[in-house]
Structures are given as C-alpha cells and as structure tokens.
Short mmCIF file of C-alpha atoms in Angstrom, two decimals:
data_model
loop_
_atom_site.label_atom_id
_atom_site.label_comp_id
_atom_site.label_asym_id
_atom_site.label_seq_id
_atom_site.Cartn_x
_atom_site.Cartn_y
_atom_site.Cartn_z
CA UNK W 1229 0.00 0.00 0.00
CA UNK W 1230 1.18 3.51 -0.77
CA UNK W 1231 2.61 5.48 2.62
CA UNK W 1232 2.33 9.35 1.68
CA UNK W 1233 0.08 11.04 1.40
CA UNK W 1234 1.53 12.13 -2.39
CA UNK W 1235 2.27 8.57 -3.39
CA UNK W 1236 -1.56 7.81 -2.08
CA UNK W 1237 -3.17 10.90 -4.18
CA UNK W 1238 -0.80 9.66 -7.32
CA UNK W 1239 -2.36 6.36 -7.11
CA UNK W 1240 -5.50 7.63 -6.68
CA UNK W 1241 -4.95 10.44 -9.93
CA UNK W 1242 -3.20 7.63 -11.90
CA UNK W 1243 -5.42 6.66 -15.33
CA UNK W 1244 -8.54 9.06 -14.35
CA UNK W 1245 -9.44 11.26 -17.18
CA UNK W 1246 -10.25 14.54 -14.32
CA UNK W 1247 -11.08 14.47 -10.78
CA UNK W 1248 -13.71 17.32 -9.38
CA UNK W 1249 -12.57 18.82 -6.20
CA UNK W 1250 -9.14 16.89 -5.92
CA UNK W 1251 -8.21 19.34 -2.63
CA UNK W 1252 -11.34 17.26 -0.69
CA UNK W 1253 -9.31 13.86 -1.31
CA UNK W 1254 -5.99 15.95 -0.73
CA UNK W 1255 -6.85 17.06 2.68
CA UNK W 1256 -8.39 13.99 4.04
CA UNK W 1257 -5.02 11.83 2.95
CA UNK W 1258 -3.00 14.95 4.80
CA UNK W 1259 -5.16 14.67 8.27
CA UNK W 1260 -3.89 10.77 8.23
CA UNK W 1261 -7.69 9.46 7.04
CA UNK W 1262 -8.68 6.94 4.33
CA UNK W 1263 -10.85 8.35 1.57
CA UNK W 1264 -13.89 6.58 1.94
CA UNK W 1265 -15.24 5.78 -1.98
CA UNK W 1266 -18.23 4.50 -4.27
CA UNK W 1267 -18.54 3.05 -7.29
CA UNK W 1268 -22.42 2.30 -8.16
CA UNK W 1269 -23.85 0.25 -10.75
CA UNK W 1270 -27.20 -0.03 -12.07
CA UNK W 1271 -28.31 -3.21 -12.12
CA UNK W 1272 -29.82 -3.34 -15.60
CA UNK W 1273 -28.29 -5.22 -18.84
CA UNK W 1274 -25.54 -7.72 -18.20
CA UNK W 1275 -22.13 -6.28 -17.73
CA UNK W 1276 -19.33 -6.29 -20.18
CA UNK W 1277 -15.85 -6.00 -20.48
CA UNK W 1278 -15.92 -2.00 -19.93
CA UNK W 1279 -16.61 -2.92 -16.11
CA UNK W 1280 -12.58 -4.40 -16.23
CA UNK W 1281 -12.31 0.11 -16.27
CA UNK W 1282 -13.90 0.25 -12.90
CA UNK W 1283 -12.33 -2.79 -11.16
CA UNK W 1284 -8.78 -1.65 -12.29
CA UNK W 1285 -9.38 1.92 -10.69
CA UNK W 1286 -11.13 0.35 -7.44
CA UNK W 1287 -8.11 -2.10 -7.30
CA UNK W 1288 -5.59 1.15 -7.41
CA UNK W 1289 -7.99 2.94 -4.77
CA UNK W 1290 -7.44 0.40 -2.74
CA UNK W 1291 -4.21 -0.25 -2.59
CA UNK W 1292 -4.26 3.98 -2.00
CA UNK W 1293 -5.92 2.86 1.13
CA UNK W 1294 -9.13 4.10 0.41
CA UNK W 1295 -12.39 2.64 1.41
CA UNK W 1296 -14.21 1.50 -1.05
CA UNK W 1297 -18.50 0.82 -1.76
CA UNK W 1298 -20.55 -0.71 -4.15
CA UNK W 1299 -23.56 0.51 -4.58
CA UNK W 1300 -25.47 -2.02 -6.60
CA UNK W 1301 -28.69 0.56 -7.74
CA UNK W 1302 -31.52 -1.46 -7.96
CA UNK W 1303 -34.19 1.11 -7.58
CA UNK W 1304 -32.07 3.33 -10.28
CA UNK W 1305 -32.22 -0.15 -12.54
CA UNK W 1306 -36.14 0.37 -12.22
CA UNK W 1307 -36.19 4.28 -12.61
CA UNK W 1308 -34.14 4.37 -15.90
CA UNK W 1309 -37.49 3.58 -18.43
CA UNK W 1310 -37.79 0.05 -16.31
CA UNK W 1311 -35.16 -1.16 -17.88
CA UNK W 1312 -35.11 -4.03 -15.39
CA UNK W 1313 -38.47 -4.75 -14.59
CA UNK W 1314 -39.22 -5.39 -10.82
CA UNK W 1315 -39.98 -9.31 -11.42
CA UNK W 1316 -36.34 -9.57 -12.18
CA UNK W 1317 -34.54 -6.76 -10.08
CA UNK W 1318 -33.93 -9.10 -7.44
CA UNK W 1319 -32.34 -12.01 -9.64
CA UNK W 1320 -30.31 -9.43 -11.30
CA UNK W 1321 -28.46 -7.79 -8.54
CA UNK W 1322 -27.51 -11.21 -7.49
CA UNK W 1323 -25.80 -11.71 -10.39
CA UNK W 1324 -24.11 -8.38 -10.74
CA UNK W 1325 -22.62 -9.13 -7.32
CA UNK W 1326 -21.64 -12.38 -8.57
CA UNK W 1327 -20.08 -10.94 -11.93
CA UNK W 1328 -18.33 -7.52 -10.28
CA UNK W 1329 -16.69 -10.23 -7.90
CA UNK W 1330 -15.28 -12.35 -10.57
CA UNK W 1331 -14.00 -9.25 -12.37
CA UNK W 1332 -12.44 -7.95 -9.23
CA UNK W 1333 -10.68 -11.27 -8.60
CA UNK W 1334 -9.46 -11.42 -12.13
CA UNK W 1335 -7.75 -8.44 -11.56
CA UNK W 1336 -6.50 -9.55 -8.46
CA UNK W 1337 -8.21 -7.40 -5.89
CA UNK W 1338 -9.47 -9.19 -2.65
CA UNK W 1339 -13.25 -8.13 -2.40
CA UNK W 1340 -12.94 -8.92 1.17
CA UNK W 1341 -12.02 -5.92 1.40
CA UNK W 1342 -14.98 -4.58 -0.56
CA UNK W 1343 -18.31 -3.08 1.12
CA UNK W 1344 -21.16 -4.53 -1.22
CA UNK W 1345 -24.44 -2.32 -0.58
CA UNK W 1346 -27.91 -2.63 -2.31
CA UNK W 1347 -29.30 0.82 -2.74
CA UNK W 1348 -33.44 -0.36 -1.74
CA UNK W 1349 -31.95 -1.44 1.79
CA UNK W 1350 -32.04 2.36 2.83
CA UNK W 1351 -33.29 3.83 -0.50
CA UNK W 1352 -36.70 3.36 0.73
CA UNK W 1353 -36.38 5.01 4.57
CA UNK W 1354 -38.61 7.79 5.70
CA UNK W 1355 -35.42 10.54 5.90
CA UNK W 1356 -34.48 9.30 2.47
CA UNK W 1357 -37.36 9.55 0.97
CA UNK W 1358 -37.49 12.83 2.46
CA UNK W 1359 -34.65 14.30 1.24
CA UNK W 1360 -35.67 13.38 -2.20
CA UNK W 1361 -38.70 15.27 -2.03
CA UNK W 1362 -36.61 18.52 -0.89
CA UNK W 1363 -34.95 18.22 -3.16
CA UNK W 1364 -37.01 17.92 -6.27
CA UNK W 1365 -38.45 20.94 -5.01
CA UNK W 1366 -35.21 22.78 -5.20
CA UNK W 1367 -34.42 21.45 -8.13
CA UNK W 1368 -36.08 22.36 -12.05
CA UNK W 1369 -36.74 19.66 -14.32
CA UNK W 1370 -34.26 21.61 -16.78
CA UNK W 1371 -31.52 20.68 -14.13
CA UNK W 1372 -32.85 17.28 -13.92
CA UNK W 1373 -32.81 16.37 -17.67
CA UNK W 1374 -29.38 18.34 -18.24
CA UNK W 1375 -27.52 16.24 -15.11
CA UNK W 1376 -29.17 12.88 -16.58
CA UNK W 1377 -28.93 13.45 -19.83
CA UNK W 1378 -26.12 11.07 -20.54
CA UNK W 1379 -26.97 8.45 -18.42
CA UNK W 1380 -30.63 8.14 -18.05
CA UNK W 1381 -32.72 7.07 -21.26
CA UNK W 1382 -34.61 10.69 -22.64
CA UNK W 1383 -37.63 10.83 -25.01
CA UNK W 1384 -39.99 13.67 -25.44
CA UNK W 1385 -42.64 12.53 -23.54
CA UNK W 1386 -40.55 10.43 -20.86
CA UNK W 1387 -41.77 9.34 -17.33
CA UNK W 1388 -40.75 11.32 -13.95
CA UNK W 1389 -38.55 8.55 -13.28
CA UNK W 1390 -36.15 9.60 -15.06
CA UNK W 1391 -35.76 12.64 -13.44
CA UNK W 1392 -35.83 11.21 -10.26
CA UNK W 1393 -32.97 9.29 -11.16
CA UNK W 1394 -29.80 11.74 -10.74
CA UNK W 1395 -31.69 12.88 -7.71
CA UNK W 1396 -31.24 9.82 -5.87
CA UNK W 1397 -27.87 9.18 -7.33
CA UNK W 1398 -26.64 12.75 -5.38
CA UNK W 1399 -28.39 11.77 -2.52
CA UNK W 1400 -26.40 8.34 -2.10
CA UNK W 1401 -23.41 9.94 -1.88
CA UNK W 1402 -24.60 11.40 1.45
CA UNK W 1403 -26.18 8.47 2.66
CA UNK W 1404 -23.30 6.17 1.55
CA UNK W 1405 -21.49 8.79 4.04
CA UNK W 1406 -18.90 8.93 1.41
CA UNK W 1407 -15.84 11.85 0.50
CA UNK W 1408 -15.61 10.72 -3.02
CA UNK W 1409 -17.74 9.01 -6.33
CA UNK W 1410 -16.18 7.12 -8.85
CA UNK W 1411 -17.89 6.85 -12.28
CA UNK W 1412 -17.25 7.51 -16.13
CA UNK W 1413 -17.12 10.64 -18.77
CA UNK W 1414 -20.78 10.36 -19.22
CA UNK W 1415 -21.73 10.64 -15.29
CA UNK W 1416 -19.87 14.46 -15.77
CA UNK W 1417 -23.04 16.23 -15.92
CA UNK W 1418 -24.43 14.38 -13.16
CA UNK W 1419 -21.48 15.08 -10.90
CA UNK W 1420 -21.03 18.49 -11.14
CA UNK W 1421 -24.68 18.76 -10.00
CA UNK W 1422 -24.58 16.63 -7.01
CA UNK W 1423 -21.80 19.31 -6.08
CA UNK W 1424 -24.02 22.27 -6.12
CA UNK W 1425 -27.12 20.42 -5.07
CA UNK W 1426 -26.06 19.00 -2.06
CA UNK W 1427 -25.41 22.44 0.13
CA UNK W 1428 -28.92 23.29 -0.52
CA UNK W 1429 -29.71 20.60 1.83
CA UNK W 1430 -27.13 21.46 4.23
CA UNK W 1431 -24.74 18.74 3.10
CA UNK W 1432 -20.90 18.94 2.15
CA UNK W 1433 -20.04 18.63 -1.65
CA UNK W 1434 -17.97 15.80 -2.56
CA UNK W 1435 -14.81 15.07 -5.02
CA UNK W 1436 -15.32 12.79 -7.74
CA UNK W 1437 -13.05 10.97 -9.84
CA UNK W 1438 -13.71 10.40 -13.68
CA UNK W 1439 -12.89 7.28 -15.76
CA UNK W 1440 -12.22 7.95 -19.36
CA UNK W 1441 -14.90 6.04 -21.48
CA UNK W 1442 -14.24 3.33 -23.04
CA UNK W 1443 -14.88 3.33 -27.07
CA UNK W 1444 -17.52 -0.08 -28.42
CA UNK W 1445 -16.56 -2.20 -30.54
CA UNK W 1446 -18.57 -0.58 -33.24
CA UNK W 1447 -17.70 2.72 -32.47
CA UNK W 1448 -18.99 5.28 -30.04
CA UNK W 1449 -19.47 4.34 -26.61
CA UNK W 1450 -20.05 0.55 -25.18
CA UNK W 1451 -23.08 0.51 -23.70
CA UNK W 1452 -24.58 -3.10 -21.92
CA UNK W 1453 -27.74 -2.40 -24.49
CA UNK W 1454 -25.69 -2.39 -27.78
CA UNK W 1455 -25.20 -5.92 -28.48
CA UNK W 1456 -22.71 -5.06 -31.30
CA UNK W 1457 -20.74 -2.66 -28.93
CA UNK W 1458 -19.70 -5.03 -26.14
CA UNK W 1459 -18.01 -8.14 -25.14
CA UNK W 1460 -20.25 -9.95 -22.86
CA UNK W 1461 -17.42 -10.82 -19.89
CA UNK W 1462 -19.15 -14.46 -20.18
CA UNK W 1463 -18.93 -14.78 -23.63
CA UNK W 1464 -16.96 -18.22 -24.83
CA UNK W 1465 -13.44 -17.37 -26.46
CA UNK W 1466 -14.84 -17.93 -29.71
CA UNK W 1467 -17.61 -15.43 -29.32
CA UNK W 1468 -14.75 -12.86 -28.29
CA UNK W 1469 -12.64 -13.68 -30.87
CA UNK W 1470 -15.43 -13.41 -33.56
CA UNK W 1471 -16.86 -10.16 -32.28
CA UNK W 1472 -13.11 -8.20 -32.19
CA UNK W 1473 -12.26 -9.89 -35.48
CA UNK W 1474 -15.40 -8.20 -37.07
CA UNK W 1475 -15.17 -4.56 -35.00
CA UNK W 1476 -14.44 -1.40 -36.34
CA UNK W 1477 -10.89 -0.78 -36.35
CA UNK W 1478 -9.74 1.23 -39.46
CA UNK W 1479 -6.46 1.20 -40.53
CA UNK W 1480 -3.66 3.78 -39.14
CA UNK W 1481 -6.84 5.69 -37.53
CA UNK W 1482 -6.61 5.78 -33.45
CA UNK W 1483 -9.72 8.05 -32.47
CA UNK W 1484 -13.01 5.75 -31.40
CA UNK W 1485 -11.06 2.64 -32.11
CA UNK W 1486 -12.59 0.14 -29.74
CA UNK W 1487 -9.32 -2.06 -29.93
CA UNK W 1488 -7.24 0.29 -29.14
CA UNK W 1489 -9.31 1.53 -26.16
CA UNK W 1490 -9.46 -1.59 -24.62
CA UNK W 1491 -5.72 -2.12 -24.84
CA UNK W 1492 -5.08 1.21 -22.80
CA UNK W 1493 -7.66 1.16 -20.73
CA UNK W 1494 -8.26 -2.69 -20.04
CA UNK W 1495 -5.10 -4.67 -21.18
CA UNK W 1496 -2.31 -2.94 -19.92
CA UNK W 1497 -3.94 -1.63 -16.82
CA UNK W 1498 -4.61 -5.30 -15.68
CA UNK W 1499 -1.03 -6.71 -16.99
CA UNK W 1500 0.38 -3.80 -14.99
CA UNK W 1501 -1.58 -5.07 -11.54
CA UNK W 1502 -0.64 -8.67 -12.91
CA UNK W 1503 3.18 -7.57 -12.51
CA UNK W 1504 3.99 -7.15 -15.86
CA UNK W 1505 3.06 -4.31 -17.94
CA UNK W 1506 3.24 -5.45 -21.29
CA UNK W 1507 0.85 -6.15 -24.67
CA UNK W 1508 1.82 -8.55 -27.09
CA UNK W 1509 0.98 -8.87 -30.43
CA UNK W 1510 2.50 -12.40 -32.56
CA UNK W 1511 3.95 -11.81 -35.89
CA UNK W 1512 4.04 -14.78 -38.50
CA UNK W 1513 7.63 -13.85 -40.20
CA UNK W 1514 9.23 -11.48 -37.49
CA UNK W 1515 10.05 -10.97 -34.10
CA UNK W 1516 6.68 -10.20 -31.98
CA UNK W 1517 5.71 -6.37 -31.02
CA UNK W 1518 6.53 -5.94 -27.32
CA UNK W 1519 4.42 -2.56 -25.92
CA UNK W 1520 4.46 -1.18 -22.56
CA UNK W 1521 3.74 2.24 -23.97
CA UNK W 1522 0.00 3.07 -25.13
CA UNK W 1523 1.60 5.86 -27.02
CA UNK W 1524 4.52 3.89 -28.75
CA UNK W 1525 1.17 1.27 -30.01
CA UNK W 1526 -0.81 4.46 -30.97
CA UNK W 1527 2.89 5.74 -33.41
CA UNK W 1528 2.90 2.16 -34.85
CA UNK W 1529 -0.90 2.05 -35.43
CA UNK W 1530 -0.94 5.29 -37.27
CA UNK W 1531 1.83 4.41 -39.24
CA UNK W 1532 0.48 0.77 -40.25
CA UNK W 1533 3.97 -0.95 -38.29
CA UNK W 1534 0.79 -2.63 -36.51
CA UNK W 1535 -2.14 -3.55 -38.29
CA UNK W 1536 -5.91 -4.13 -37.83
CA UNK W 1537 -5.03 -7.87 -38.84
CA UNK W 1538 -2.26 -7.99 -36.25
CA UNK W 1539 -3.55 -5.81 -33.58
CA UNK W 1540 -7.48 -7.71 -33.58
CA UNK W 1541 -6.47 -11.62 -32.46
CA UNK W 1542 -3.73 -10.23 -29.73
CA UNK W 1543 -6.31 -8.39 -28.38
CA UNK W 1544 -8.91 -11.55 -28.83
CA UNK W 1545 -6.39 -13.60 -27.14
CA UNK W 1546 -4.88 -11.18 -24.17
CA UNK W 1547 -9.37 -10.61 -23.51
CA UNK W 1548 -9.60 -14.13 -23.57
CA UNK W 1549 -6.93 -14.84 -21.05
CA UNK W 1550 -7.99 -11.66 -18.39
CA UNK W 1551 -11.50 -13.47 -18.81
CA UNK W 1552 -11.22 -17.05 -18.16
CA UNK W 1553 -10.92 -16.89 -14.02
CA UNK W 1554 -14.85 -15.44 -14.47
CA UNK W 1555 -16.07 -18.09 -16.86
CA UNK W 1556 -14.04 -20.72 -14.49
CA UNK W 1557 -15.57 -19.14 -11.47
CA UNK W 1558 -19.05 -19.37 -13.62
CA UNK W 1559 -18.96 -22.82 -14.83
CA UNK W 1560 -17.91 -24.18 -11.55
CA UNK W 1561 -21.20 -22.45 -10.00
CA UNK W 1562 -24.70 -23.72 -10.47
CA UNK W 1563 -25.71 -21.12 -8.24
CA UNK W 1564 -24.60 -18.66 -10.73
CA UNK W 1565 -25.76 -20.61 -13.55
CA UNK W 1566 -29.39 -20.43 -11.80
CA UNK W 1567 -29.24 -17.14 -10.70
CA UNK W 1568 -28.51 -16.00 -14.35
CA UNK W 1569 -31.43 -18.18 -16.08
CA UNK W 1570 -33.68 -16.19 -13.77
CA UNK W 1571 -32.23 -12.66 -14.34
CA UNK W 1572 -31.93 -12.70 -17.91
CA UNK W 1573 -34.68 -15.45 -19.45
CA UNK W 1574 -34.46 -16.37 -22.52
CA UNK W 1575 -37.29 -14.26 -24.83
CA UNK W 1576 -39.72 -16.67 -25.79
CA UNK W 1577 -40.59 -16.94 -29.37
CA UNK W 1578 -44.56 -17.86 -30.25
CA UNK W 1579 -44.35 -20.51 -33.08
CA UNK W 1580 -46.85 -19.21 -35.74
CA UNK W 1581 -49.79 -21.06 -36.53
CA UNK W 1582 -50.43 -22.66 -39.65
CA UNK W 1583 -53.62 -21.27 -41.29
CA UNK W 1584 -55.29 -23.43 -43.29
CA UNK W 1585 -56.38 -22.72 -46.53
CA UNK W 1586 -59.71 -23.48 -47.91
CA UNK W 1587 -59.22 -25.11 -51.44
CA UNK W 1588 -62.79 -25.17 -52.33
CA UNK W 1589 -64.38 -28.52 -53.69
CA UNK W 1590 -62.84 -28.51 -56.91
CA UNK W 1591 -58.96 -29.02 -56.33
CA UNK W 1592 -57.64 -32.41 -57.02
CA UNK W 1593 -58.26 -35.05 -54.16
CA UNK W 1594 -61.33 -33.16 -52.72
CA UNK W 1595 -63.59 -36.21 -51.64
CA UNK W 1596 -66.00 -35.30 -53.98
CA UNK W 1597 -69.12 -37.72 -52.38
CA UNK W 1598 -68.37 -35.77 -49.35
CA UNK W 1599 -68.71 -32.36 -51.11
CA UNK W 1600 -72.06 -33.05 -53.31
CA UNK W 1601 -75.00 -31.41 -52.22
CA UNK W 1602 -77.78 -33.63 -50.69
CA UNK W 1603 -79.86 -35.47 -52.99
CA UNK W 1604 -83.82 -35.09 -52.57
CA UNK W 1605 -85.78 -37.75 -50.50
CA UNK W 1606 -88.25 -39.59 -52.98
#
C-alpha cells in the first residue's frame, strides 16, 4: 500500500481522465484518514468488459488505502425507463454481485475488502425519501434532464422517473457517508450537480473521480444495451474472438477505435496489476511487437507498423486470457448458472400457426361424395 500522502493521491490520480474537487481527497489523505469511496452500478443489462475500467481503478484505490463501496442501484435499474423490470430486479443484482466479484478477482483485488451495498436497503427510509422530495423541489426539471442526460434514457414525452434518477444518485453519496464518487465521462453532468445540489440541503459537496470512457466495438461508446458494442465478460473465447475480429478498427486511424481503447484502458492496466506491464501482439515472419507504452502502439498504429489484422487476435487472445478466471468461477457455480437463467430469461418466441387454406371442392383429391350437395328424398 502507498505510505504518503503524495504517493496515495498519485495512485489515486493515476489513469482518471479529471477528478472534481481533488483538494477534498488531498486534505483527508494529509489529516492521516482513508478516503472513503463509491462506485455504483445499475443493475440493468448484463455487464461487459468495460466494467474491467472500474475494477482496475477500485483495485488502485485500494491499494491507495481508500475505502471502497458498491452501490449495486436497484431502484435506479427500475427508474431508468424500467429497464429491469421489478420481477427480475432481485435475480439481477444477485448476479451483478456475482459478476463484479469475478472481475475484481481477475484483476487480483481481494473483495474482502470490498463493502457490497444494495441501494433499496435504505433507498426506501422515511429521511431518504425525504430528502428526495426537498430536493425535487429545489431542483427544475431543466436541471434534472441536463444532469441525466447522458446516463438516463430521454424521449420527449418520458416518465418522472427519469428525473428522479440523478436525484437519488446525489443523494447516495450522502447516505453512503462517502468523501468521493467514482464513475465515467458520461456521469460528468451528473457530478457536477450533485456538487451544487447538495449544500442546498445542508450537506458537504464531494470530489469525484472520472474514468475515461471506453470506445464499443462498433464505435462510439459501449453501452450493456448495444449488443454489437460489447463483449459480454461471459462470452466463450470464440464469441470474443469473432466479435473483435469483425469490429471497427480502421487502418492507421486511433480516435473511437474500440481495440485500441481496450488495450489502454483494459489490457495494460490489468497486466500492470498482474506484474507485468506489457501487450503482445505475434507476428508470423518477425520478431513479436513488445508494448508497454499506449503511445509507442498508438505511433505504430498510425503508421500501419501494426495492423488491424495484427492488432485484432492479440487483443482476442490477451481478452480471452484476463477473462477465463470469471467463466471458471461461472462454470464451476450452479448457483450462478441459476441465478442468471432467472435474471436474464431467454425471450420466448410464439411458433406461428399454420392457417389453413380453404381449397374449395374442386382441387384435385377433394372427396367429392363428401362435397355433393344432398340429394332429394323420394
């Protein structure tokens, strides 16, 4: 673990794209204290390999001596256009807790050390619910839209739940009793006004450190509800391989390339908490690229050293291996296997019905005695 309170802050800064308020974590790790952090997830779609993003930075924090939550949202999960229906809430924040475990332990973190908390156990108290109310009424909808606009699904004639939705996520942070909130690019919006709602209720503001997002597969960002933009983290190798091998990755061209992301901000983050900081990519006639550098990949990218036909199956295969401690961990459990069954059923598919087609009495084979009218009773 790091000792100063400089070496704690640098592990803490190291691979965020910004932190908001950094002088709140400064002067907590100069009084001698332990930053006390959350990470929440809404417990919606199933996760993919952008969570490895998250688990890297909570396995730094950590080892920064911070404290760290998880917030598994299940009420948010319901807010955000019910995109997990209540029937299934339950069976799906079982298995996020299964799945963020597995990740965690593939990176090697120790989620002993972890605080797992489910946000209806005080979500749903009388000073809670409370608090919401004050403030919604402090708050417009204009705010509400503009710090959820990135996160919560928007229409033009969308329920109140979504607005609800970044009001309860600024609330947690004082009921979590945490200093700090750890989340992505697109939470931004949501973060900056959780540190100018919270005073109106007579609560302190917070710091909050900001992953860089992670670019899909097909572009753009990877989202758990764009099949095409994410690697399921229990998909088989072949599935991986198959869904890198047909992503966008355009030759010599670094900006939204999915690949590429994933090296920086997956690969080499885990080799580096593995103990060896590298990313290897196989040649058939020469000696194998050796990077430790994201930027020295980037140079050789752009200037087509390292291909999209090179660069796609070293990626497929260094996924592959970061992933196969979960799918162990998942195979070996019939718990799991149960629990996931339940939280994601398969859709069911109605057969279609055969109609059958009147002919008429005159098409070949008709039983024509059958089909002549009644003769007249002498």
């Amino acid at each position: 673990m790091a000792s100063s309170a400089e070496s704690r802050f640098a592990l803490i800064r190291d691979n965020l794209g910004e932190i908001l308020n950094p002088e709140l974590i400064e002067s907590i790790l100069a009084e001698g204290r332990n930053p006390r952090v959350y990470w929440g997830t809404a417990t919606t779609g199933r996760p993919h390999s952008g969570y490895f993003v998250a688990a890297i930075k909570i396995a730094q924090l950590l080892a920064a001596g911070c404290e760290v939550v998880i917030l598994l949202a299940d009420v948010h999960a319901f807010l955000d256009s019910l995109k997990a229906p209540l029937e299934l809430v339950e069976n799906r924040v079982k298995y996020y807790e299964k799945v963020i475990r597995a990740i965690l332990e593939a990176v090697g973190v120790s989620t002993e050390k972890l605080e797992f908390v489910l946000g209806s156990s005080y979500q749903r108290s009388s000073d809670y619910v409370m608090d919401v109310y004050r403030l919604a009424a402090l708050t417009s909808e204009h705010d509400c839209r503009k710090a959820g606009a990135e996160i919560v699904k928007q229409s033009a004639n969308a329920p109140m739940s979504g607005l609800l939705y970044p009001i309860l996520q600024v609330l947690d942070e004082e009921y979590l009793k945490v200093d700090a909130e750890l989340g992505g690019q697109d939470q931004r919006k949501l973060f900056t006004a959780a540190t100018e709602w919270l005073p109106k209720l007579g609560y302190r503001k917070r710091a909050h450190l900001i992953t860089p997002m992670v670019a899909g597969l097909s572009g753009g960002k990877m989202s758990s509800s764009v099949e095409d933009s994410k690697i399921d983290l229990l998909d088989p190798p072949e599935a991986v391989s198959k869904k890198i091998r047909k992503s966008e990755a355009f030759p010599r061209v670094v900006e939204n390339n999915g690949i590429i992301a994933m090296v920086e901000f997956v690969l080499l983050p885990a080799a580096d908490l593995a103990g060896k900081k590298e990313f290897r990519v196989e040649r058939r006639d020469d000696e194998p690229l050796i990077y430790t550098d994201i930027q020295q990949l980037k140079d050789d990218y752009t200037n087509d050293i390292l291909t999209p036909q090179l660069l796609k199956p070293a990626a497929a295969e260094a996924l592959t291996r970061l992933m196969a401690p979960i799918h162990k961990a998942y195979v070996e459990s019939a718990e799991w296997q149960e629990i996931t069954l339940k939280a994601y059923p398969p859709p069911v598919v109605k057969k279609k019905e055969k109609k059958v087609k009147d002919k008429g009495t005159r098409h070949p084979g008709a039983n024509k005695e059958q089909d002549l009218p009644e003769r007249p009773k002498a």
